CSV table of C-alpha atoms in Angstrom, one decimal:
chain,number,residue,atom,x,y,z
F,1,MET,CA,-70.9,-0.4,22.7
F,2,SER,CA,-71.6,0.4,19.0
F,3,THR,CA,-69.0,1.6,16.6
F,4,ALA,CA,-69.6,5.0,14.9
F,5,PRO,CA,-69.8,4.8,11.1
F,6,VAL,CA,-67.1,6.4,9.1
F,7,THR,CA,-68.4,9.6,7.5
F,8,SER,CA,-67.4,11.0,4.1
F,9,ASN,CA,-65.1,13.7,5.7
F,10,SER,CA,-63.2,11.2,7.9
F,11,LYS,CA,-59.4,11.1,7.6
F,12,PRO,CA,-58.3,8.1,5.6
F,13,SER,CA,-56.0,5.5,7.3
F,14,THR,CA,-52.3,5.3,6.5
F,15,THR,CA,-52.9,2.3,4.3
F,16,GLU,CA,-55.7,4.0,2.5
F,17,ALA,CA,-53.5,7.1,1.9
F,18,ALA,CA,-50.8,4.9,0.4
F,19,ALA,CA,-53.3,3.3,-1.9
F,20,VAL,CA,-54.6,6.7,-3.0
F,21,ALA,CA,-51.0,7.9,-3.7
F,22,ALA,CA,-50.2,4.8,-5.7
F,23,ALA,CA,-53.4,5.2,-7.7
F,24,ALA,CA,-52.6,8.8,-8.4
F,25,SER,CA,-49.1,8.1,-9.6
F,26,SER,CA,-50.4,5.5,-12.1
F,27,ALA,CA,-53.3,7.6,-13.3
F,28,PRO,CA,-53.5,8.0,-17.1
F,29,ALA,CA,-52.3,11.3,-18.7
F,30,ASN,CA,-55.7,12.7,-19.4
F,31,SER,CA,-56.7,12.6,-15.7
F,32,GLY,CA,-55.0,15.9,-15.2
F,33,ALA,CA,-51.3,17.0,-14.7
F,34,PRO,CA,-50.0,16.4,-11.2
F,35,SER,CA,-49.1,19.5,-9.1
F,36,GLY,CA,-45.5,20.7,-8.6
F,37,LYS,CA,-45.6,19.4,-5.0
F,38,ALA,CA,-46.6,15.9,-6.2
F,39,GLN,CA,-43.8,15.9,-8.8
F,40,SER,CA,-41.3,16.9,-6.1
F,41,LYS,CA,-42.4,14.0,-3.9
F,42,LYS,CA,-42.1,11.6,-6.8
F,43,SER,CA,-38.6,12.9,-7.6
F,44,LYS,CA,-37.5,12.4,-4.0
F,45,LYS,CA,-39.1,8.9,-4.0
F,46,SER,CA,-37.2,8.1,-7.2
F,47,LYS,CA,-33.9,9.2,-5.8
F,48,ALA,CA,-34.5,7.1,-2.7
F,49,GLN,CA,-35.1,4.1,-4.9
F,50,GLU,CA,-31.8,4.7,-6.7
F,51,PHE,CA,-29.7,4.8,-3.5
F,52,LEU,CA,-27.2,1.9,-3.5
F,53,LEU,CA,-26.3,0.5,-0.1
F,54,LYS,CA,-22.6,-0.3,-0.3
F,55,THR,CA,-19.2,0.6,1.1
F,56,PRO,CA,-17.3,3.5,-0.7
F,57,LYS,CA,-15.2,2.6,-3.7
F,58,GLY,CA,-12.0,0.9,-2.7
F,59,THR,CA,-13.1,-0.2,0.8
F,60,LYS,CA,-14.8,-3.3,2.3
F,61,ASP,CA,-16.3,-4.6,5.4
F,62,TRP,CA,-14.3,-7.3,7.2
F,63,ALA,CA,-16.1,-10.0,9.2
F,64,ASP,CA,-15.7,-13.4,11.0
F,65,LYS,CA,-13.3,-15.7,9.1
F,66,ASP,CA,-11.6,-12.9,7.2
F,67,MET,CA,-10.9,-11.2,10.5
F,68,VAL,CA,-9.4,-14.4,11.9
F,69,ILE,CA,-6.8,-14.3,9.0
F,70,ARG,CA,-6.1,-10.6,9.3
F,71,GLU,CA,-5.6,-10.7,13.1
F,72,ALA,CA,-3.3,-13.7,12.7
F,73,ILE,CA,-1.2,-11.6,10.3
F,74,PHE,CA,-1.1,-8.7,12.8
F,75,GLY,CA,-0.2,-11.1,15.6
F,76,SER,CA,2.7,-12.8,13.7
F,77,LEU,CA,4.2,-9.4,12.6
F,78,SER,CA,3.8,-7.8,16.0
F,79,SER,CA,5.6,-10.6,17.7
F,80,LEU,CA,8.4,-10.3,15.1
F,81,PHE,CA,8.7,-6.5,15.6
F,82,LYS,CA,8.9,-6.9,19.4
F,83,LYS,CA,11.6,-9.6,19.0
F,84,HIS,CA,13.7,-7.1,17.0
F,85,GLY,CA,13.4,-4.5,19.8
F,86,GLY,CA,10.5,-2.4,18.4
F,87,VAL,CA,8.3,-0.1,20.5
F,88,THR,CA,4.9,0.7,19.1
F,89,ILE,CA,3.5,4.2,18.5
F,90,ASP,CA,0.3,5.7,17.1
F,91,THR,CA,-0.2,9.0,15.1
F,92,PRO,CA,-3.3,10.9,13.9
F,93,VAL,CA,-5.1,9.5,10.9
F,94,PHE,CA,-4.8,12.9,9.3
F,95,GLU,CA,-1.8,15.3,9.2
F,96,LEU,CA,-1.4,19.0,8.3
F,97,ARG,CA,-1.4,19.1,4.5
F,98,GLU,CA,2.0,20.8,4.4
F,99,ILE,CA,3.6,17.8,6.3
F,100,LEU,CA,2.6,15.5,3.4
F,101,THR,CA,3.2,17.9,0.5
F,102,GLY,CA,6.2,17.2,-1.7
F,103,LYS,CA,7.1,13.9,-0.2
F,104,TYR,CA,5.6,11.4,-2.6
F,105,GLY,CA,6.5,12.6,-6.1
F,106,GLU,CA,3.9,11.9,-8.8
F,107,ASP,CA,1.9,9.8,-6.2
F,108,SER,CA,1.0,13.1,-4.4
F,109,LYS,CA,-2.2,13.2,-6.6
F,110,LEU,CA,-3.4,10.1,-4.7
F,111,ILE,CA,-3.6,11.9,-1.3
F,112,TYR,CA,-7.1,12.4,0.2
F,113,ASN,CA,-7.4,16.1,1.1
F,114,LEU,CA,-10.0,17.1,3.7
F,115,GLU,CA,-12.1,20.2,3.9
F,116,ASP,CA,-10.9,23.2,5.9
F,117,GLN,CA,-12.0,22.6,9.5
F,118,GLY,CA,-11.3,25.5,11.8
F,119,GLY,CA,-8.5,27.1,9.8
F,120,GLU,CA,-6.2,24.1,9.2
F,121,LEU,CA,-5.7,22.4,5.9
F,122,THR,CA,-5.3,18.6,6.5
F,123,SER,CA,-5.1,15.4,4.5
F,124,LEU,CA,-5.5,11.7,5.3
F,125,ARG,CA,-2.1,10.0,5.8
F,126,TYR,CA,-0.8,8.4,2.7
F,127,ASP,CA,1.6,6.1,4.5
F,128,LEU,CA,3.1,5.7,8.0
F,129,THR,CA,6.6,6.8,7.1
F,130,VAL,CA,6.1,10.6,6.8
F,131,PRO,CA,4.1,10.7,10.1
F,132,PHE,CA,6.9,8.7,11.8
F,133,ALA,CA,9.5,11.3,10.6
F,134,ARG,CA,7.3,14.1,11.9
F,135,PHE,CA,6.9,12.2,15.2
F,136,VAL,CA,10.7,11.9,15.5
F,137,ALA,CA,11.2,15.6,14.8
F,138,CYS,CA,8.4,16.7,17.1
F,139,ASN,CA,9.8,14.7,20.1
F,140,ASN,CA,13.5,15.4,19.4
F,141,ILE,CA,14.3,11.7,19.2
F,142,SER,CA,17.8,10.7,18.1
F,143,SER,CA,17.4,6.9,18.2
F,144,ILE,CA,14.4,4.5,18.1
F,145,LYS,CA,13.2,1.2,16.7
F,146,ARG,CA,9.4,1.6,16.2
F,147,TYR,CA,6.6,-0.4,14.7
F,148,HIS,CA,3.2,0.9,13.8
F,149,ILE,CA,0.2,-1.0,12.5
F,150,ALA,CA,-2.6,1.3,11.2
F,151,LYS,CA,-4.8,2.3,8.3
F,152,VAL,CA,-3.6,4.6,5.4
F,153,TYR,CA,-5.5,6.1,2.5
F,154,ARG,CA,-4.8,6.4,-1.2
F,155,ARG,CA,-7.2,7.7,-3.9
F,156,ASP,CA,-5.9,4.9,-6.2
F,157,GLN,CA,-7.7,2.6,-8.7
F,158,PRO,CA,-8.9,-0.3,-6.5
F,159,ALA,CA,-8.4,-4.0,-7.3
F,160,MET,CA,-10.2,-5.5,-4.4
F,161,THR,CA,-9.5,-9.2,-4.9
F,162,LYS,CA,-5.8,-8.4,-5.3
F,163,GLY,CA,-5.7,-6.5,-2.0
F,164,ARG,CA,-5.2,-3.1,-3.8
F,165,MET,CA,-7.6,-0.8,-1.9
F,166,ARG,CA,-8.1,2.9,-1.0
F,167,GLU,CA,-8.2,2.2,2.7
F,168,PHE,CA,-5.8,-0.5,3.9
F,169,TYR,CA,-3.5,-1.5,6.8
F,170,GLN,CA,0.3,-1.1,6.8
F,171,CYS,CA,2.5,-2.8,9.3
F,172,ASP,CA,5.7,-0.8,9.5
F,173,PHE,CA,9.1,-1.3,11.3
F,174,ASP,CA,11.7,1.5,11.1
F,175,ILE,CA,15.1,2.1,12.7
F,176,ALA,CA,16.2,5.7,13.3
F,177,GLY,CA,19.6,6.7,14.5
F,178,GLN,CA,23.4,6.5,13.8
F,179,TYR,CA,24.7,3.0,13.1
F,180,ASP,CA,27.6,1.5,11.2
F,181,ILE,CA,27.0,1.5,7.4
F,182,MET,CA,24.4,-1.1,6.2
F,183,VAL,CA,23.9,-2.7,9.6
F,184,PRO,CA,20.2,-1.5,10.1
F,185,ASP,CA,19.6,-2.0,6.4
F,186,SER,CA,20.6,-5.7,6.6
F,187,GLU,CA,18.5,-6.1,9.8
F,188,ILE,CA,15.5,-4.7,8.1
F,189,LEU,CA,16.0,-7.1,5.1
F,190,ASN,CA,16.4,-10.0,7.6
F,191,LEU,CA,13.2,-8.9,9.3
F,192,LEU,CA,11.4,-8.7,5.9
F,193,CYS,CA,12.4,-12.3,5.0
F,194,GLU,CA,11.6,-13.6,8.5
F,195,GLY,CA,8.2,-12.0,8.4
F,196,LEU,CA,7.1,-13.5,5.1
F,197,VAL,CA,8.4,-16.9,5.9
F,198,GLY,CA,6.6,-16.7,9.2
F,199,LEU,CA,3.3,-16.1,7.4
F,200,GLY,CA,3.9,-19.2,5.2
F,201,ILE,CA,5.0,-17.3,2.1
F,202,GLN,CA,8.3,-18.7,0.9
F,203,ASP,CA,8.1,-18.3,-2.9
F,204,PHE,CA,9.0,-14.6,-2.8
F,205,LYS,CA,11.9,-12.5,-4.1
F,206,VAL,CA,13.1,-9.3,-2.6
F,207,LYS,CA,14.2,-6.9,-5.4
F,208,LEU,CA,17.0,-4.5,-4.3
F,209,ASN,CA,18.4,-1.3,-5.7
F,210,HIS,CA,20.3,1.8,-4.4
F,211,ARG,CA,19.1,5.3,-5.1
F,212,LYS,CA,22.7,6.6,-5.2
F,213,ILE,CA,23.6,4.1,-7.9
F,214,LEU,CA,20.4,4.8,-9.8
F,215,ASP,CA,20.9,8.6,-9.6
F,216,GLY,CA,24.5,8.2,-10.6
F,217,ILE,CA,23.5,6.2,-13.7
F,218,PHE,CA,21.1,8.9,-14.7
F,219,GLN,CA,23.7,11.6,-14.2
F,220,ALA,CA,26.4,9.7,-16.1
F,221,CYS,CA,24.0,9.0,-19.0
F,222,GLY,CA,23.3,12.8,-19.4
F,223,VAL,CA,20.1,13.4,-17.3
F,224,LYS,CA,20.0,16.9,-15.7
F,225,ASP,CA,19.7,16.9,-11.9
F,226,GLU,CA,16.2,18.5,-12.0
F,227,ASP,CA,15.0,15.6,-14.2
F,228,VAL,CA,16.4,12.7,-12.2
F,229,ARG,CA,13.2,12.1,-10.1
F,230,LYS,CA,11.0,12.3,-13.3
F,231,ILE,CA,13.2,9.7,-15.0
F,232,SER,CA,13.2,7.6,-11.9
F,233,SER,CA,9.4,7.4,-11.9
F,234,ALA,CA,9.5,6.3,-15.5
F,235,VAL,CA,12.0,3.5,-14.9
F,236,ASP,CA,9.8,2.3,-11.9
F,237,LYS,CA,7.2,1.3,-14.4
F,238,LEU,CA,9.4,-1.5,-15.9
F,239,ASP,CA,7.7,-4.1,-13.7
F,240,LYS,CA,4.4,-3.4,-15.5
F,241,SER,CA,5.4,-2.1,-18.9
F,242,PRO,CA,8.0,-3.2,-21.6
F,243,TRP,CA,11.2,-1.2,-22.1
F,244,GLU,CA,9.8,0.3,-25.4
F,245,ALA,CA,6.9,2.0,-23.5
F,246,VAL,CA,9.2,3.3,-20.7
F,247,LYS,CA,11.7,4.6,-23.3
F,248,LYS,CA,8.9,6.4,-25.1
F,249,GLU,CA,7.8,8.1,-21.9
F,250,MET,CA,11.4,9.3,-21.2
F,251,VAL,CA,11.7,10.8,-24.7
F,252,VAL,CA,8.2,12.0,-25.5
F,253,GLU,CA,6.9,13.0,-22.1
F,254,LYS,CA,10.1,13.6,-20.0
F,255,GLY,CA,12.2,15.4,-22.7
F,256,GLN,CA,15.2,13.1,-22.9
F,257,THR,CA,17.1,12.3,-26.1
F,258,GLU,CA,17.0,8.8,-27.6
F,259,GLU,CA,20.7,8.5,-27.0
F,260,VAL,CA,20.3,9.2,-23.2
F,261,ALA,CA,17.4,6.8,-23.0
F,262,ASP,CA,19.3,4.0,-24.7
F,263,LYS,CA,22.3,4.5,-22.3
F,264,ILE,CA,19.9,4.2,-19.4
F,265,GLY,CA,18.4,1.1,-20.9
F,266,GLU,CA,21.7,-0.7,-20.9
F,267,PHE,CA,21.8,-0.4,-17.1
F,268,VAL,CA,18.2,-0.8,-15.9
F,269,LYS,CA,17.9,-4.2,-17.6
F,270,LEU,CA,20.6,-5.7,-15.4
F,271,ASN,CA,19.7,-8.0,-12.5
F,272,GLY,CA,21.2,-10.8,-10.5
F,273,THR,CA,22.9,-11.5,-7.2
F,274,ILE,CA,24.3,-8.5,-5.3
F,275,ARG,CA,27.9,-9.6,-6.1
F,276,GLU,CA,27.2,-10.3,-9.8
F,277,VAL,CA,25.6,-6.8,-10.4
F,278,VAL,CA,28.2,-5.0,-8.3
F,279,ASN,CA,31.0,-6.6,-10.4
F,280,LEU,CA,29.3,-5.4,-13.6
F,281,LEU,CA,28.9,-1.9,-12.3
F,282,LYS,CA,32.5,-1.7,-11.2
F,283,GLN,CA,33.6,-2.5,-14.8
F,284,SER,CA,31.6,0.4,-16.2
F,285,GLU,CA,33.8,3.2,-17.5
F,286,LEU,CA,30.7,5.5,-17.6
F,287,LEU,CA,30.2,5.2,-13.8
F,288,ALA,CA,33.9,5.3,-12.8
F,289,ALA,CA,33.9,9.1,-12.4
F,290,ASN,CA,30.5,9.4,-10.8
F,291,ALA,CA,30.8,9.9,-7.0
F,292,SER,CA,27.2,9.0,-6.2
F,293,ALA,CA,27.3,5.7,-8.1
F,294,GLN,CA,30.6,4.7,-6.5
F,295,LYS,CA,29.3,5.4,-3.0
F,296,GLY,CA,26.3,3.2,-3.7
F,297,ILE,CA,28.4,0.4,-5.1
F,298,GLU,CA,30.6,0.5,-2.0
F,299,GLU,CA,27.6,0.2,0.3
F,300,MET,CA,26.2,-2.7,-1.7
F,301,GLU,CA,29.4,-4.6,-1.4
F,302,ILE,CA,29.2,-4.2,2.4
F,303,LEU,CA,25.5,-5.3,2.3
F,304,ALA,CA,26.5,-8.5,0.5
F,305,ASP,CA,28.6,-9.6,3.4
F,306,TYR,CA,25.8,-9.0,5.9
F,307,VAL,CA,23.0,-10.7,4.0
F,308,GLU,CA,25.2,-13.8,3.5
F,309,ALA,CA,25.8,-13.8,7.3
F,310,PHE,CA,22.1,-13.7,7.8
F,311,GLU,CA,21.7,-16.5,5.2
F,312,ILE,CA,19.0,-14.5,3.3
F,313,ASP,CA,20.9,-13.9,0.1
F,314,ASN,CA,18.9,-16.6,-1.7
F,315,PHE,CA,15.8,-14.4,-1.3
F,316,LEU,CA,17.4,-11.3,-2.8
F,317,SER,CA,17.9,-10.0,-6.3
F,318,PHE,CA,19.8,-6.8,-7.2
F,319,ASP,CA,17.5,-5.3,-9.9
F,320,LEU,CA,18.5,-2.0,-11.4
F,321,SER,CA,14.9,-1.4,-12.8
F,322,LEU,CA,13.6,-0.9,-9.3
F,323,ALA,CA,13.2,2.8,-8.6
F,324,ARG,CA,10.4,3.2,-6.0
F,325,GLY,CA,8.5,6.4,-7.0
F,326,LEU,CA,8.5,8.1,-3.6
F,327,ASP,CA,10.8,11.1,-3.4
F,328,TYR,CA,12.1,10.7,0.1
F,329,TYR,CA,14.3,7.6,-0.5
F,330,THR,CA,18.1,8.3,-0.3
F,331,GLY,CA,19.8,4.9,-0.3
F,332,LEU,CA,18.9,1.2,-0.4
F,333,ILE,CA,15.4,0.5,-1.7
F,334,TYR,CA,13.6,-2.8,-1.9
F,335,GLU,CA,10.3,-4.5,-2.4
F,336,ALA,CA,9.1,-8.1,-2.0
F,337,VAL,CA,7.1,-9.8,-4.9
F,338,THR,CA,5.6,-13.2,-5.6
F,339,ALA,CA,4.2,-14.8,-8.8
F,340,ALA,CA,0.9,-13.1,-8.0
F,341,SER,CA,2.5,-9.7,-8.0
F,342,ALA,CA,2.7,-9.3,-11.8
F,343,PRO,CA,-0.4,-8.4,-13.9
F,344,PRO,CA,-1.8,-11.0,-16.4
F,345,ALA,CA,0.1,-11.4,-19.6
F,346,ASN,CA,-2.9,-9.9,-21.6
F,347,ALA,CA,-3.5,-7.1,-19.1
F,348,SER,CA,-3.8,-4.4,-21.8
F,349,GLU,CA,-6.5,-6.3,-23.6
F,350,LEU,CA,-8.4,-7.0,-20.4
F,351,LYS,CA,-8.2,-3.3,-19.3
F,352,GLU,CA,-9.4,-2.1,-22.7
F,353,LYS,CA,-12.3,-4.6,-22.6
F,354,ALA,CA,-13.2,-3.5,-19.0
F,355,THR,CA,-13.1,0.2,-19.8
F,356,LYS,CA,-14.6,0.1,-23.3
F,357,ASP,CA,-18.1,1.1,-22.4
F,358,LYS,CA,-17.4,3.2,-19.4
F,359,LYS,CA,-16.7,6.9,-19.4
F,360,GLU,CA,-15.3,6.8,-15.8
F,361,ASP,CA,-12.9,4.5,-14.1
F,362,VAL,CA,-14.1,1.0,-13.6
F,363,GLU,CA,-15.2,0.1,-10.0
F,364,ASP,CA,-12.6,-2.7,-9.6
F,365,ALA,CA,-9.5,-3.3,-11.7
F,366,SER,CA,-8.8,-6.8,-10.3
F,367,GLU,CA,-9.2,-8.5,-13.8
F,368,TYR,CA,-6.2,-6.7,-15.3
F,369,VAL,CA,-3.7,-5.9,-12.5
F,370,GLY,CA,-1.6,-8.0,-10.2
F,371,VAL,CA,-1.2,-7.9,-6.4
F,372,GLY,CA,1.9,-5.8,-6.8
F,373,SER,CA,4.6,-5.7,-4.1
F,374,ILE,CA,3.6,-7.3,-0.7
F,375,ALA,CA,6.2,-5.4,1.3
F,376,ALA,CA,8.5,-2.5,0.4
F,377,GLY,CA,10.7,0.1,2.0
F,378,GLY,CA,14.1,1.7,2.0
F,379,ARG,CA,16.5,4.3,3.5
F,380,TYR,CA,15.3,7.9,3.9
F,381,ASP,CA,18.1,9.9,5.7
F,382,ASN,CA,16.8,13.4,5.0
F,383,LEU,CA,13.1,13.2,5.8
F,384,VAL,CA,13.3,14.0,9.5
F,385,GLY,CA,15.5,16.9,8.6
F,386,MET,CA,12.7,18.5,6.6
F,387,PHE,CA,10.8,18.9,9.9
F,388,SER,CA,13.6,19.8,12.3
F,389,ASN,CA,15.5,22.7,10.7
F,390,GLY,CA,17.9,20.4,8.9
F,391,LYS,CA,18.8,18.2,11.9
F,392,SER,CA,19.1,14.9,10.0
F,393,ILE,CA,18.4,11.6,11.6
F,394,PRO,CA,19.3,8.6,9.4
F,395,CYS,CA,16.2,6.2,9.0
F,396,VAL,CA,15.5,3.0,7.2
F,397,GLY,CA,12.3,0.9,7.3
F,398,ILE,CA,9.9,-1.7,5.8
F,399,SER,CA,6.2,-1.7,5.3
F,400,PHE,CA,4.1,-4.9,5.0
F,401,GLY,CA,0.8,-4.5,3.0
F,402,VAL,CA,-1.7,-6.5,5.0
F,403,GLU,CA,-4.5,-6.6,2.5
F,404,ARG,CA,-2.2,-7.9,-0.2
F,405,LEU,CA,-0.7,-10.5,2.1
F,406,PHE,CA,-4.3,-11.5,3.0
F,407,SER,CA,-5.3,-11.9,-0.6
F,408,ILE,CA,-2.4,-14.4,-1.2
F,409,ILE,CA,-2.9,-16.3,2.1
F,410,LYS,CA,-6.6,-16.6,1.6
F,411,ALA,CA,-6.3,-17.9,-2.0
F,412,ARG,CA,-3.7,-20.5,-1.0
F,413,ALA,CA,-5.6,-21.7,2.1
F,414,ALA,CA,-9.2,-21.7,0.7
F,415,LYS,CA,-10.0,-25.3,1.8
F,416,GLU,CA,-8.5,-25.0,5.2
F,417,LEU,CA,-10.5,-21.8,5.8
F,418,GLU,CA,-13.8,-23.7,5.6
F,419,LYS,CA,-12.8,-25.5,8.9
F,420,ILE,CA,-12.0,-22.2,10.7
F,421,SER,CA,-14.4,-21.0,13.3
F,422,PRO,CA,-14.6,-17.2,13.8
F,423,ASN,CA,-15.4,-17.8,17.5
F,424,HIS,CA,-12.4,-17.8,19.8
F,425,THR,CA,-14.1,-19.7,22.6
F,426,GLU,CA,-15.9,-23.0,22.5
F,427,VAL,CA,-17.8,-24.3,25.5
F,428,PHE,CA,-19.1,-27.8,26.0
F,429,VAL,CA,-21.7,-28.1,28.8
F,430,MET,CA,-22.5,-31.5,30.4
F,431,ALA,CA,-24.9,-32.4,33.2
F,432,PHE,CA,-23.7,-34.9,35.8
F,433,GLY,CA,-25.8,-36.6,38.4
F,434,GLY,CA,-29.0,-38.5,38.6
F,435,GLY,CA,-28.1,-40.2,41.9
F,436,GLU,CA,-29.4,-39.5,45.4
F,437,GLY,CA,-29.8,-35.8,46.2
F,438,TRP,CA,-29.4,-34.6,42.6
F,439,ASN,CA,-31.7,-31.6,42.0
F,440,GLY,CA,-31.3,-31.3,38.2
F,441,PHE,CA,-29.0,-28.3,38.2
F,442,LEU,CA,-25.9,-28.3,35.9
């Protein structure tokens, strides 16, 4: 059978068409201007070539060996939570926006708001604490120990190698209900120390403070009640900025006098053991008449007895510069830090260098930030009441930052990780036989 010759009006093949298109796109200018349709196709092709295949800013894929480490962290903390009597729950990844509004102070700007879907304004959860308080109120719960391991979302500046991300896991344990003063608080601190030691991290320090003491200091120094939270958020930056910068923020941005700022400075620079700092506070004439400060001091004295009984006092430091920016805390607050938590000594220079030629935020701030706190929490007695017509349920809890823990553990165990296999099951197959009646099957 002969093959028919290709005539001049035959349709070109796909390959031929591609060659023609390529030739047309590279034709010299005097060959005639391309049509609008051709320009449109070229524009689309250009955009397709510009597409960058990556995960969104502040997120990452997790695979094989990294997942082995992360699952080991989950397993260790889950076992600990169960040992302390915790029951697990789960809540939606997004909440009604009004549930989250007004709970996080200045950090509210980091909440991811979603588009209106069907008449409800919603936002991705910022933490697991506010959803827990909503859960307690919705189900009319008066007493519970719960743990929750889930992802949360924050529109923050990422530092990927330091575990500071926009999507990350938190492992939370909270105690809700009526108990003797400082009993659940001390149990949470014990659980915090036990959890970190169990993960092989022993060179940590848990910084403690008390919101009633801090608020009392601000009031006694002359800060108006409506400005207390604003000054608290300024003080909370002392772990990253020198006192001079924090004082300037109080005076220039937050409207306080230099005299008020200097008085506050005398207190927030204090740190030491619980008993050491309590004794210093009890000697202060300025705080003697402040009911809030005196109540906090009394509670810290009780806490000192409990943490000594748990034998965890060597891990703790009473640090009056700790403020925790979230608005819902009402009592004891704490965060665990390691040497990796602090930013580099020349962080300002590194940040300036990284952002010098960029109009927008840099993709990753790992060069000039630290890991930050690896676990944090506190007491929040009024949060449930915001969702249940004022029916207050006392609550206290702790949140472990999995990605930050991961970054520390991975860095310290780099050599050992090379030997880890991501496969959970290993099978060794052997063939036996060869004698009479053996048919060759395994």
